[in-house]
Amino acid sequence: MSDSTGTSAPIGLIGGIGMTEVRVYTQRPAPDGLYSGCPHVHAIVDEAYYVLSGSGMVEFHDPARGMRTLPLEIGAYVHFPPMVMHRLISTDQLVILGLMSAAGLAEKGEARVYFGRAVDEDPAEFARLMALPLNDGLEGALARRDAAVAAYQILVALWQTDRQAYNSELQRFFAVHRAAMTLRRDEFAKQLASGPTAWSQQINDRLELLPDARPSDAEVFQNLRGTESGLGMCGVLRPMLELKGIS
């Protein structure tokens, strides 16, 4: 955590960025026969992918441009703003480095998985599906993914056959998510204050201190593979959250 003077470590990596290694789910194919994560959307944060290994693609949906598919190969980088639904697909053991513009927000529920209208109108069912990875581990994560992709297939079919209905459904889903996130504005503001805003304050402090420096600026940190793991919307995650100082 960081106070207003930047004298303790702010949340997130450099600049308050969240960084996660993502191994897209390949344990079994989704209902459409593809190895993929869940289609989902963010309300506030920008997101980026840098491909570390393997290959695949990412599908995008937004009302202005509809559905687009972008191939992903080693070394490729892509970033996109909030309110663009997306799904990662692996064609050959895709592993990406995922970057978020505000560390911790997605983990606090800033993103919403697409399960279709019926689930959006049933908060208990939405909560049950979202809790599957916590309750049932990897099998739960795959079951949640399968439920999302089953609904998502209907949306993709609308894109192919009825663009007006597709656009209406996409707008409906986005409106549901924005309304839900509005209720959590204060919670998210606190996270931002401890992350990107605190990092900005720290940089300003260093500038004001020139030619002096803070003793804490000599600290070096690392995150070792295997220290953390999780079951995310896109795949098996290694979030870079646990940083240890090097003496």
PDB file of N, CA and C in Angstrom, residues 44-45 102-111 187-189 191-192:
ATOM      1  N   ILE A  44     -13.675  -0.644 -17.092  1.00  0.00           N
ATOM      2  CA  ILE A  44     -12.828   0.508 -16.783  1.00  0.00           C
ATOM      3  C   ILE A  44     -11.421   0.393 -17.366  1.00  0.00           C
ATOM      4  N   VAL A  45     -10.833  -0.786 -17.290  1.00  0.00           N
ATOM      5  CA  VAL A  45      -9.403  -0.914 -17.588  1.00  0.00           C
ATOM      6  C   VAL A  45      -9.134  -1.234 -19.053  1.00  0.00           C
ATOM      7  N   ALA A 102      -4.774  -1.183 -14.589  1.00  0.00           N
ATOM      8  CA  ALA A 102      -4.923  -0.915 -13.159  1.00  0.00           C
ATOM      9  C   ALA A 102      -4.912  -2.238 -12.422  1.00  0.00           C
ATOM     10  N   ALA A 103      -3.806  -2.533 -11.749  1.00  0.00           N
ATOM     11  CA  ALA A 103      -3.654  -3.819 -11.067  1.00  0.00           C
ATOM     12  C   ALA A 103      -4.735  -4.020 -10.017  1.00  0.00           C
ATOM     13  N   GLY A 104      -5.343  -5.207 -10.022  1.00  0.00           N
ATOM     14  CA  GLY A 104      -6.292  -5.572  -8.988  1.00  0.00           C
ATOM     15  C   GLY A 104      -7.750  -5.342  -9.313  1.00  0.00           C
ATOM     16  N   LEU A 105      -8.060  -4.482 -10.278  1.00  0.00           N
ATOM     17  CA  LEU A 105      -9.466  -4.187 -10.554  1.00  0.00           C
ATOM     18  C   LEU A 105     -10.205  -5.405 -11.117  1.00  0.00           C
ATOM     19  N   ALA A 106      -9.582  -6.094 -12.065  1.00  0.00           N
ATOM     20  CA  ALA A 106     -10.248  -7.265 -12.641  1.00  0.00           C
ATOM     21  C   ALA A 106     -10.508  -8.315 -11.570  1.00  0.00           C
ATOM     22  N   GLU A 107      -9.539  -8.498 -10.651  1.00  0.00           N
ATOM     23  CA  GLU A 107      -9.696  -9.472  -9.579  1.00  0.00           C
ATOM     24  C   GLU A 107     -10.817  -9.077  -8.617  1.00  0.00           C
ATOM     25  N   LYS A 108     -11.125  -7.798  -8.537  1.00  0.00           N
ATOM     26  CA  LYS A 108     -12.200  -7.321  -7.681  1.00  0.00           C
ATOM     27  C   LYS A 108     -13.571  -7.394  -8.354  1.00  0.00           C
ATOM     28  N   GLY A 109     -13.603  -7.902  -9.589  1.00  0.00           N
ATOM     29  CA  GLY A 109     -14.887  -8.077 -10.251  1.00  0.00           C
ATOM     30  C   GLY A 109     -15.223  -7.017 -11.276  1.00  0.00           C
ATOM     31  N   GLU A 110     -14.213  -6.308 -11.788  1.00  0.00           N
ATOM     32  CA  GLU A 110     -14.444  -5.238 -12.754  1.00  0.00           C
ATOM     33  C   GLU A 110     -14.813  -5.791 -14.132  1.00  0.00           C
ATOM     34  N   ALA A 111     -14.583  -7.089 -14.348  1.00  0.00           N
ATOM     35  CA  ALA A 111     -14.923  -7.728 -15.619  1.00  0.00           C
ATOM     36  C   ALA A 111     -16.180  -8.579 -15.464  1.00  0.00           C
ATOM     37  N   GLU A 187     -15.511   1.687  -4.444  1.00  0.00           N
ATOM     38  CA  GLU A 187     -14.569   0.591  -4.192  1.00  0.00           C
ATOM     39  C   GLU A 187     -13.426   0.614  -5.204  1.00  0.00           C
ATOM     40  N   PHE A 188     -13.769   0.807  -6.458  1.00  0.00           N
ATOM     41  CA  PHE A 188     -12.751   0.840  -7.497  1.00  0.00           C
ATOM     42  C   PHE A 188     -11.862   2.079  -7.367  1.00  0.00           C
ATOM     43  N   ALA A 189     -12.459   3.189  -6.940  1.00  0.00           N
ATOM     44  CA  ALA A 189     -11.671   4.415  -6.769  1.00  0.00           C
ATOM     45  C   ALA A 189     -10.568   4.216  -5.729  1.00  0.00           C
ATOM     46  N   GLN A 191      -9.080   1.387  -5.035  1.00  0.00           N
ATOM     47  CA  GLN A 191      -8.053   0.543  -5.655  1.00  0.00           C
ATOM     48  C   GLN A 191      -7.152   1.371  -6.573  1.00  0.00           C
ATOM     49  N   LEU A 192      -7.758   2.261  -7.346  1.00  0.00           N
ATOM     50  CA  LEU A 192      -6.978   3.123  -8.240  1.00  0.00           C
ATOM     51  C   LEU A 192      -6.063   4.046  -7.449  1.00  0.00           C
TER      52      LEU A 192
END
